[in-house]
PDB file of C-alpha atoms in Angstrom:
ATOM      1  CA  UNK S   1      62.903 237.507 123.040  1.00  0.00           C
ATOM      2  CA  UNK S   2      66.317 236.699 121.367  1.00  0.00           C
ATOM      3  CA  UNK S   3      67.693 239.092 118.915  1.00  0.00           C
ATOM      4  CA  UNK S   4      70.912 238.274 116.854  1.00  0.00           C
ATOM      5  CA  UNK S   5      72.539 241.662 115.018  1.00  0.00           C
ATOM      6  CA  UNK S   6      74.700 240.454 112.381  1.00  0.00           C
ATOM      7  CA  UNK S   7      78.145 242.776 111.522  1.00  0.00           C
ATOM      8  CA  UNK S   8      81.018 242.019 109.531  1.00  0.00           C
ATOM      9  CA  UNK S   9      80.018 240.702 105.937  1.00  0.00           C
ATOM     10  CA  UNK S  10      81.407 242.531 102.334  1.00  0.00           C
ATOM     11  CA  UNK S  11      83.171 241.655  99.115  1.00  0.00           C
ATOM     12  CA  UNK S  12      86.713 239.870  99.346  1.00  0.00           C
ATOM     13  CA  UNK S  13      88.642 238.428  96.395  1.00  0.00           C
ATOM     14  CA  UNK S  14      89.555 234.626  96.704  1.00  0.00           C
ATOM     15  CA  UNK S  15      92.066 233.484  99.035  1.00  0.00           C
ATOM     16  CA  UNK S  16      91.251 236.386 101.346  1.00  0.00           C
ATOM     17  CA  UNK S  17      89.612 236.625 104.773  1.00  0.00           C
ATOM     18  CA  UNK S  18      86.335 238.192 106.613  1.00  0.00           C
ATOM     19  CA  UNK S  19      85.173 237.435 110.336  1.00  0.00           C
ATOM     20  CA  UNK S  20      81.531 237.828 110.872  1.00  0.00           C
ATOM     21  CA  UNK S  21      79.706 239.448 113.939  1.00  0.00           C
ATOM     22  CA  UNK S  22      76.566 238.186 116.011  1.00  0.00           C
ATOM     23  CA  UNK S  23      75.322 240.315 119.261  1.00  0.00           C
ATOM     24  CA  UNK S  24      72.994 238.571 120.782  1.00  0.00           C
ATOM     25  CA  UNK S  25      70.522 239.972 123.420  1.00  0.00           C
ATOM     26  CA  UNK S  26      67.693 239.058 125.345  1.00  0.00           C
ATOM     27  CA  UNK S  27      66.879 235.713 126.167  1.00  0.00           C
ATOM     28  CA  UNK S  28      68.450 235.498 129.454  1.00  0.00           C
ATOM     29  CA  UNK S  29      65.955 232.986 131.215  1.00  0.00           C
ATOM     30  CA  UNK S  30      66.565 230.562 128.586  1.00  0.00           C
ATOM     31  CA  UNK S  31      69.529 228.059 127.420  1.00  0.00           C
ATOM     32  CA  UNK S  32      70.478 228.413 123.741  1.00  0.00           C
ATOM     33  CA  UNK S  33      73.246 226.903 121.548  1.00  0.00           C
ATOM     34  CA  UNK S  34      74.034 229.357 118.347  1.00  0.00           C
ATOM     35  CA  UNK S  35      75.368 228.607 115.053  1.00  0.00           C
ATOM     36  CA  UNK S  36      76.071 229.814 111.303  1.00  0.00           C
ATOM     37  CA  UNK S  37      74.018 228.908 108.090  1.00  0.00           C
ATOM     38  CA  UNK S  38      74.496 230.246 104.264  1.00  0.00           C
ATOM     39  CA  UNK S  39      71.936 230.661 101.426  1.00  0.00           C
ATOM     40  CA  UNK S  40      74.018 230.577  98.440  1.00  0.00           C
ATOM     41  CA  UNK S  41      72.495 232.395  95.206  1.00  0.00           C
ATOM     42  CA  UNK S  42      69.820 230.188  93.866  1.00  0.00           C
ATOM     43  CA  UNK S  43      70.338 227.581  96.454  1.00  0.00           C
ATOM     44  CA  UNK S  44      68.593 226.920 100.004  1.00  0.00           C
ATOM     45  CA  UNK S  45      69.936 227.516 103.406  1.00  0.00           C
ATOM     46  CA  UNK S  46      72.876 225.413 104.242  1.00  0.00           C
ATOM     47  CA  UNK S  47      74.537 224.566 107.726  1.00  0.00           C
ATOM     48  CA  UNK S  48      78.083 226.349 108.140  1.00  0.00           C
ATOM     49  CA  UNK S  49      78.896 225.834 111.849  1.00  0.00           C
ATOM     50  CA  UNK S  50      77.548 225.346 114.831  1.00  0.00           C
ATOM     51  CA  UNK S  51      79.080 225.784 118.289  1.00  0.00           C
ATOM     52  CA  UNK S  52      77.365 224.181 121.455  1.00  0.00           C
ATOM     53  CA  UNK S  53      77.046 225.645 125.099  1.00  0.00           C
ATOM     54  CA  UNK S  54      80.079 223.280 126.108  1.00  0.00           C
ATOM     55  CA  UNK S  55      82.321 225.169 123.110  1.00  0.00           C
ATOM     56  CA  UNK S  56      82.354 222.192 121.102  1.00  0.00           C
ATOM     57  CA  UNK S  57      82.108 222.815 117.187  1.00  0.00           C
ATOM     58  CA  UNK S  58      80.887 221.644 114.149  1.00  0.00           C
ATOM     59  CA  UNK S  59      81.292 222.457 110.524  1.00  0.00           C
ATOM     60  CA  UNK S  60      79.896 222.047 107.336  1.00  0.00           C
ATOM     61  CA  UNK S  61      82.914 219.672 105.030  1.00  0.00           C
ATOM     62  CA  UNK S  62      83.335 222.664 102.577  1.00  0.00           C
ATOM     63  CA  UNK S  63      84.411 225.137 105.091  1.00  0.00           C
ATOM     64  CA  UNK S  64      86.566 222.487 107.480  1.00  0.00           C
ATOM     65  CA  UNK S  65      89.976 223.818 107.923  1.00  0.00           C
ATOM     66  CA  UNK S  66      89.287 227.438 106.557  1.00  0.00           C
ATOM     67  CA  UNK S  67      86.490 228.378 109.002  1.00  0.00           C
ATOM     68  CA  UNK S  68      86.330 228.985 113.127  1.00  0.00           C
ATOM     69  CA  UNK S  69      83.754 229.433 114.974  1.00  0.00           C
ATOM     70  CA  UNK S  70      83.677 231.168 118.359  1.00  0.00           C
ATOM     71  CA  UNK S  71      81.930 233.261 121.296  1.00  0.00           C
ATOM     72  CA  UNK S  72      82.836 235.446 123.180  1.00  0.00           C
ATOM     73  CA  UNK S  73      80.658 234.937 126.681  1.00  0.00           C
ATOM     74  CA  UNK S  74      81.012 238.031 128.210  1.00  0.00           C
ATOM     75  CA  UNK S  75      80.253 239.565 124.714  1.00  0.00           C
ATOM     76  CA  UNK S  76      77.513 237.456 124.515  1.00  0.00           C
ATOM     77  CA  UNK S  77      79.187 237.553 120.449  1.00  0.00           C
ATOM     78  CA  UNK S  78      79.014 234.827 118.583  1.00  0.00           C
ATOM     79  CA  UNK S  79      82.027 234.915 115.281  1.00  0.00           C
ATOM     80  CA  UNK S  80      82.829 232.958 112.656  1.00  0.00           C
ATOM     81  CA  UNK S  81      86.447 233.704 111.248  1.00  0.00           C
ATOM     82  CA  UNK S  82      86.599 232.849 107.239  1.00  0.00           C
ATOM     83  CA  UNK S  83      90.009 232.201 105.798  1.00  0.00           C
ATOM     84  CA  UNK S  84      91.085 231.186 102.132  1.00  0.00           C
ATOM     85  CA  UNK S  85      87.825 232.101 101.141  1.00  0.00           C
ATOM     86  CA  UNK S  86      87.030 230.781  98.055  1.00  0.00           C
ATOM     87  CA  UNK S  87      84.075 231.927  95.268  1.00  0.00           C
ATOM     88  CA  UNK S  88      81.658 228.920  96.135  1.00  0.00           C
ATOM     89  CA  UNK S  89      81.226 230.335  99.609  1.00  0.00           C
ATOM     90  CA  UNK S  90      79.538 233.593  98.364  1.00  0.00           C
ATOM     91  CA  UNK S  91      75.833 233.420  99.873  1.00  0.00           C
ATOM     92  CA  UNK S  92      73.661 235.796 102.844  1.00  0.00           C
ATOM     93  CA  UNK S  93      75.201 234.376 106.099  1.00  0.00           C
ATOM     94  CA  UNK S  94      72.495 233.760 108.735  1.00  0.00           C
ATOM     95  CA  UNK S  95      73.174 233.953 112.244  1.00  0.00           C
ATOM     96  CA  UNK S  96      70.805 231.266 114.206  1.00  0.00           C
ATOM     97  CA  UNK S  97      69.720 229.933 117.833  1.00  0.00           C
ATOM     98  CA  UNK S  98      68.632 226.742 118.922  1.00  0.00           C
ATOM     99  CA  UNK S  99      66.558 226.159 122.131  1.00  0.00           C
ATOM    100  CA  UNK S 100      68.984 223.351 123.296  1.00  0.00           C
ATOM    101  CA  UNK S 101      72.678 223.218 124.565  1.00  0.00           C
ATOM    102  CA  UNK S 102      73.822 221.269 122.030  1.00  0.00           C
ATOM    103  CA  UNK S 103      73.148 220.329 117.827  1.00  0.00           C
ATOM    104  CA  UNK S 104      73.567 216.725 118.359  1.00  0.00           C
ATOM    105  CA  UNK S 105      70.299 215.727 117.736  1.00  0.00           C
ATOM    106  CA  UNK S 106      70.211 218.359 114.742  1.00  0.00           C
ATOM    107  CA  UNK S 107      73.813 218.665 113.173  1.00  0.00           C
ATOM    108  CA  UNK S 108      74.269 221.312 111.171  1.00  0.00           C
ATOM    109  CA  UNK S 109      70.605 221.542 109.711  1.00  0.00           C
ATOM    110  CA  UNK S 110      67.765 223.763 109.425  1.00  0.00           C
ATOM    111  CA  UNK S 111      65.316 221.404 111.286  1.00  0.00           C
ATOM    112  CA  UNK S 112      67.598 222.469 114.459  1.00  0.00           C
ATOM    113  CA  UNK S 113      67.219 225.969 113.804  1.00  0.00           C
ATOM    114  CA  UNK S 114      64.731 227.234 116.408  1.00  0.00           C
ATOM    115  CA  UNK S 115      65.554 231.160 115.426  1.00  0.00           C
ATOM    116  CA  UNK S 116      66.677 232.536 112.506  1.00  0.00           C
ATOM    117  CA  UNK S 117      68.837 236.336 112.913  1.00  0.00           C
ATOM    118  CA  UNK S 118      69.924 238.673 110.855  1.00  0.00           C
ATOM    119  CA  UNK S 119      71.793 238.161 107.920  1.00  0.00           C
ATOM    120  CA  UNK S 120      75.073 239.644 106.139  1.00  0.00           C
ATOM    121  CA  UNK S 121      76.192 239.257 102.458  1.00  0.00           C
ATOM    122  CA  UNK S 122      79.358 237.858 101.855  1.00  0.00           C
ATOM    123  CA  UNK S 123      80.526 237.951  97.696  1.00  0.00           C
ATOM    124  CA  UNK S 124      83.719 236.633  97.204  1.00  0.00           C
ATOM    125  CA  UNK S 125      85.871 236.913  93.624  1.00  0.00           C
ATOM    126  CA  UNK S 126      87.944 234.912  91.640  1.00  0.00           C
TER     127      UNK S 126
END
């Protein structure tokens, strides 16, 4: 059984940065691609990024340029770096799995989201 423990989330003001955490263990007999989504306030769950097994990424338009995505293998971490952070990306940050190598079939939405981890809060002020 995967488990994804989320680190790393808190209040910035605007323009400012935060890198979130996700420590994954368990599911060794199994191939998994892992990925970021959001739940803004009074909104649903959104796609942030995604990375594949290869290391190729994807992102969400509203965070291109200001957000990285990244993993660290023998960490078995997966990060997401958030610069210039602006007020409209304040939301619970999910960490997620997907039983497949790659989003391609799924990019960057729920319906791909085989696992959902834990979350972190992430409020950022103007």
């Amino acid at each position: 059984q995967v488990q994804l423990l989320v680190s790393g989330g808190g209040s910035v003001l605007a323009g400012e940065s935060l890198t979130l955490s996700c420590a994954a263990s368990g599911g060794t007999q199994r191939t998994y691609s892992m990925g970021w989504f959001r739940q803004p306030p009074g909104k649903g769950r959104e796609g942030v990024a995604t990375l594949d097994t290869d290391g190729s990424p994807a992102y969400a338009d509203a965070v291109k340029g200001r957000f990285t995505i990244s993993k660290d293998n023998a960490k078995n971490t997966l990060y997401l770096r958030m610069d210039n952070l602006k007020p409209e990306d304040t939301g619970i940050y999910y960490c997620v799995a997907r039983w497949a190598p790659t989003w391609a079939a799924a990019p960057l939405s729920r319906a791909g989201v085989d696992y959902w981890g834990q979350a972190a809060q992430v409020d950022v002020s103007s």
